[in-house]
PDB file of C-alpha atoms in Angstrom:
ATOM      1  CA  MET A   1     -12.867  16.660 -14.212  1.00 48.00           C
ATOM      2  CA  GLN A   2     -10.130  16.660 -11.551  1.00 49.00           C
ATOM      3  CA  ALA A   3     -10.693  15.439  -8.133  1.00 47.00           C
ATOM      4  CA  GLY A   4     -10.290  19.052  -6.746  1.00 48.00           C
ATOM      5  CA  ASP A   5     -12.611  20.711  -9.176  1.00 48.00           C
ATOM      6  CA  CYS A   6     -15.844  20.046  -7.306  1.00 49.00           C
ATOM      7  CA  GLN A   7     -16.580  23.222  -5.569  1.00 43.00           C
ATOM      8  CA  CYS A   8     -19.820  21.906  -4.130  1.00 47.00           C
ATOM      9  CA  LEU A   9     -17.723  20.216  -1.234  1.00 50.00           C
ATOM     10  CA  LYS A  10     -16.129  23.465   0.017  1.00 49.00           C
ATOM     11  CA  THR A  11     -18.034  24.931   3.002  1.00 44.00           C
ATOM     12  CA  SER A  12     -17.817  28.224   4.573  1.00 44.00           C
ATOM     13  CA  ALA A  13     -16.885  26.247   7.874  1.00 49.00           C
ATOM     14  CA  PRO A  14     -14.477  23.764   7.065  1.00 69.00           C
ATOM     15  CA  LYS A  15     -15.391  20.409   8.528  1.00 78.00           C
ATOM     16  CA  LYS A  16     -12.002  18.263   8.957  1.00 86.00           C
ATOM     17  CA  LEU A  17     -13.718  14.677   9.293  1.00 90.00           C
ATOM     18  CA  PHE A  18     -17.121  13.407   7.530  1.00 93.00           C
ATOM     19  CA  ARG A  19     -18.557  10.032   8.421  1.00 94.00           C
ATOM     20  CA  ILE A  20     -19.681   7.496   5.861  1.00 95.00           C
ATOM     21  CA  GLY A  21     -23.156   8.808   5.246  1.00 95.00           C
ATOM     22  CA  GLU A  22     -21.889  12.331   4.834  1.00 95.00           C
ATOM     23  CA  VAL A  23     -19.531  11.259   2.268  1.00 95.00           C
ATOM     24  CA  SER A  24     -22.221   9.185   0.573  1.00 96.00           C
ATOM     25  CA  GLN A  25     -24.280  12.252   0.219  1.00 97.00           C
ATOM     26  CA  LEU A  26     -21.646  14.580  -0.791  1.00 95.00           C
ATOM     27  CA  THR A  27     -19.961  12.382  -3.568  1.00 96.00           C
ATOM     28  CA  GLY A  28     -23.216  10.157  -4.790  1.00 97.00           C
ATOM     29  CA  VAL A  29     -21.466   6.867  -3.899  1.00 97.00           C
ATOM     30  CA  ASN A  30     -23.250   4.510  -1.946  1.00 96.00           C
ATOM     31  CA  PRO A  31     -21.803   3.459   1.637  1.00 96.00           C
ATOM     32  CA  HIS A  32     -21.287  -0.132   0.348  1.00 96.00           C
ATOM     33  CA  ILE A  33     -19.544   0.985  -2.648  1.00 96.00           C
ATOM     34  CA  LEU A  34     -17.207   3.177  -0.417  1.00 96.00           C
ATOM     35  CA  ARG A  35     -16.510   0.077   1.729  1.00 94.00           C
ATOM     36  CA  TYR A  36     -15.903  -1.892  -1.269  1.00 94.00           C
ATOM     37  CA  TRP A  37     -13.366   0.580  -2.832  1.00 94.00           C
ATOM     38  CA  GLU A  38     -11.618   0.776   0.578  1.00 92.00           C
ATOM     39  CA  SER A  39     -11.022  -2.971   0.684  1.00 91.00           C
ATOM     40  CA  GLU A  40      -9.915  -3.151  -3.093  1.00 90.00           C
ATOM     41  CA  LEU A  41      -8.067   0.154  -3.452  1.00 88.00           C
ATOM     42  CA  GLN A  42      -5.453   0.130  -0.739  1.00 83.00           C
ATOM     43  CA  ILE A  43      -4.756   3.944  -1.285  1.00 85.00           C
ATOM     44  CA  LEU A  44      -8.165   4.795  -0.010  1.00 88.00           C
ATOM     45  CA  THR A  45      -7.940   4.513   3.794  1.00 88.00           C
ATOM     46  CA  PRO A  46     -10.161   6.557   5.875  1.00 91.00           C
ATOM     47  CA  ASN A  47      -9.191   6.996   9.455  1.00 89.00           C
ATOM     48  CA  ARG A  48     -11.286   5.182  12.042  1.00 88.00           C
ATOM     49  CA  ARG A  49     -12.542   6.066  15.673  1.00 87.00           C
ATOM     50  CA  LEU A  50     -12.330   3.586  18.479  1.00 85.00           C
ATOM     51  CA  SER A  51     -15.719   2.643  17.646  1.00 86.00           C
ATOM     52  CA  LYS A  52     -14.312   1.434  14.096  1.00 86.00           C
ATOM     53  CA  GLN A  53     -16.510   4.012  12.440  1.00 91.00           C
ATOM     54  CA  ARG A  54     -14.919   5.448   9.136  1.00 92.00           C
ATOM     55  CA  LEU A  55     -13.753   9.046   9.220  1.00 93.00           C
ATOM     56  CA  TYR A  56     -13.096  10.612   5.857  1.00 94.00           C
ATOM     57  CA  ARG A  57     -10.792  13.737   5.260  1.00 93.00           C
ATOM     58  CA  GLN A  58     -11.239  16.291   2.465  1.00 92.00           C
ATOM     59  CA  ALA A  59      -8.546  14.469   0.738  1.00 91.00           C
ATOM     60  CA  ASP A  60     -10.190  11.200   0.964  1.00 93.00           C
ATOM     61  CA  ILE A  61     -13.323  12.802  -0.601  1.00 95.00           C
ATOM     62  CA  ASP A  62     -11.222  14.098  -3.446  1.00 94.00           C
ATOM     63  CA  LEU A  63      -9.894  10.724  -3.955  1.00 94.00           C
ATOM     64  CA  ILE A  64     -13.330   9.084  -3.986  1.00 96.00           C
ATOM     65  CA  LEU A  65     -14.482  11.905  -6.673  1.00 96.00           C
ATOM     66  CA  GLU A  66     -11.353  10.901  -8.755  1.00 95.00           C
ATOM     67  CA  ILE A  67     -12.145   7.204  -8.463  1.00 95.00           C
ATOM     68  CA  LYS A  68     -15.886   7.815  -9.527  1.00 96.00           C
ATOM     69  CA  HIS A  69     -14.783   9.961 -12.424  1.00 95.00           C
ATOM     70  CA  LEU A  70     -12.280   7.349 -13.747  1.00 94.00           C
ATOM     71  CA  LEU A  71     -14.855   4.546 -13.177  1.00 95.00           C
ATOM     72  CA  GLU A  72     -17.912   6.350 -14.747  1.00 95.00           C
ATOM     73  CA  GLU A  73     -16.721   8.929 -17.029  1.00 95.00           C
ATOM     74  CA  GLU A  74     -13.431   7.446 -18.371  1.00 93.00           C
ATOM     75  CA  ARG A  75     -14.679   3.770 -18.395  1.00 93.00           C
ATOM     76  CA  TYR A  76     -11.672   2.364 -16.257  1.00 93.00           C
ATOM     77  CA  THR A  77     -12.162  -0.968 -14.516  1.00 93.00           C
ATOM     78  CA  LEU A  78     -11.148  -1.044 -10.789  1.00 91.00           C
ATOM     79  CA  GLN A  79      -7.766  -2.515 -11.669  1.00 91.00           C
ATOM     80  CA  GLY A  80      -7.219   0.293 -13.973  1.00 91.00           C
ATOM     81  CA  VAL A  81      -8.162   2.835 -11.321  1.00 92.00           C
ATOM     82  CA  LYS A  82      -5.492   1.286  -8.983  1.00 89.00           C
ATOM     83  CA  GLN A  83      -2.784   1.378 -11.541  1.00 89.00           C
ATOM     84  CA  HIS A  84      -3.675   4.911 -12.704  1.00 90.00           C
ATOM     85  CA  LEU A  85      -3.694   5.908  -9.099  1.00 88.00           C
ATOM     86  CA  SER A  86      -0.456   3.998  -8.019  1.00 84.00           C
ATOM     87  CA  GLN A  87       1.381   5.681 -11.133  1.00 84.00           C
ATOM     88  CA  LYS A  88       0.114   9.100 -10.343  1.00 81.00           C
ATOM     89  CA  HIS A  89       1.320   8.909  -6.768  1.00 73.00           C
ATOM     90  CA  LEU A  90       4.674   7.506  -8.001  1.00 71.00           C
ATOM     91  CA  LYS A  91       5.058  10.551 -10.551  1.00 71.00           C
ATOM     92  CA  SER A  92       4.046  13.126  -8.067  1.00 68.00           C
ATOM     93  CA  GLY A  93       6.427  11.810  -5.529  1.00 60.00           C
ATOM     94  CA  ASN A  94       3.857  10.546  -3.277  1.00 53.00           C
ATOM     95  CA  ALA A  95       3.207  13.963  -2.385  1.00 50.00           C
ATOM     96  CA  ALA A  96      -0.537  13.482  -2.072  1.00 49.00           C
ATOM     97  CA  VAL A  97      -0.311  10.440  -0.067  1.00 50.00           C
ATOM     98  CA  ALA A  98       2.543  12.185   2.094  1.00 44.00           C
ATOM     99  CA  LYS A  99       0.551  15.339   2.734  1.00 47.00           C
ATOM    100  CA  THR A 100      -2.483  13.248   3.997  1.00 45.00           C
ATOM    101  CA  SER A 101      -0.419  11.092   6.278  1.00 43.00           C
ATOM    102  CA  LYS A 102       1.508  13.706   7.532  1.00 43.00           C
ATOM    103  CA  ALA A 103      -1.785  15.740   8.597  1.00 45.00           C
ATOM    104  CA  MET A 104      -3.407  12.830  10.236  1.00 45.00           C
ATOM    105  CA  PRO A 105      -1.431   9.487  10.815  1.00 49.00           C
ATOM    106  CA  LEU A 106      -3.047   6.136  10.232  1.00 48.00           C
ATOM    107  CA  PRO A 107      -3.196   3.949  13.087  1.00 49.00           C
ATOM    108  CA  SER A 108      -3.742   0.980  10.586  1.00 63.00           C
ATOM    109  CA  ASN A 109      -0.099   1.186   9.325  1.00 68.00           C
ATOM    110  CA  ASP A 110       1.228   0.171  13.044  1.00 67.00           C
ATOM    111  CA  ALA A 111      -1.065  -2.781  12.875  1.00 71.00           C
ATOM    112  CA  LEU A 112      -0.115  -3.600   9.257  1.00 73.00           C
ATOM    113  CA  TYR A 113       3.711  -3.325  10.156  1.00 77.00           C
ATOM    114  CA  ALA A 114       3.140  -5.542  13.378  1.00 78.00           C
ATOM    115  CA  CYS A 115       1.555  -8.200  11.128  1.00 76.00           C
ATOM    116  CA  MET A 116       4.269  -7.818   8.606  1.00 83.00           C
ATOM    117  CA  GLN A 117       6.935  -8.444  11.188  1.00 85.00           C
ATOM    118  CA  ASP A 118       5.171 -11.548  12.416  1.00 83.00           C
ATOM    119  CA  ILE A 119       4.963 -13.171   8.992  1.00 88.00           C
ATOM    120  CA  LYS A 120       8.655 -12.425   8.691  1.00 90.00           C
ATOM    121  CA  GLU A 121       9.620 -14.176  11.845  1.00 89.00           C
ATOM    122  CA  GLU A 122       7.385 -17.139  10.755  1.00 89.00           C
ATOM    123  CA  LEU A 123       9.149 -17.300   7.503  1.00 90.00           C
ATOM    124  CA  LYS A 124      12.484 -17.201   8.923  1.00 89.00           C
ATOM    125  CA  SER A 125      11.631 -20.095  11.206  1.00 88.00           C
ATOM    126  CA  ILE A 126      10.228 -22.284   8.096  1.00 89.00           C
ATOM    127  CA  ARG A 127      13.478 -21.323   6.170  1.00 90.00           C
ATOM    128  CA  ASP A 128      15.404 -22.645   9.235  1.00 88.00           C
ATOM    129  CA  LEU A 129      13.422 -25.672   9.466  1.00 88.00           C
ATOM    130  CA  LEU A 130      13.967 -26.593   5.898  1.00 89.00           C
ATOM    131  CA  THR A 131      17.651 -25.692   5.919  1.00 87.00           C
ATOM    132  CA  ASP A 132      18.391 -28.281   8.796  1.00 77.00           C
TER     133      ASP A 132
END
C-alpha cells in the first residue's frame, strides 16, 4: 500500500485543510499518536492557526497513512520510518516536501531559522571568550 492508494480520503468537494480529529477519523490514528509522530518525525509538520490548532493538508494525510503502513504492516521502528522517509525524499529530490511547502509555506520555519541564528550568535560569543 502506498500513501496515495487510499481512495477513501478522496471527496467530491476537496477539502484543503483538516483538523486533528478529522485526520484521526480518516486515518484511524489517535490524535495523541499524531502529536507524538509530529514531535518525533520532523517531516510531519501540519500548519497551525493563530490559536495553535493543527491543520493538516492532503499531503500530510498521505504521509500519515504511509507512516502507519510502515509501522504496522512493514514493522518498521519509528527510527526506521525516519530513515526511510529521509532517504525517499532525498532520492526524489525532495519533490514531495518542495511541493507541499510551495503550496502552503510553514510559519514555523521562520521561527526555527530565527532560533538557529540566535544559537549561532551565542556560539560565536562563546568562541570569542575562549580564544581571548
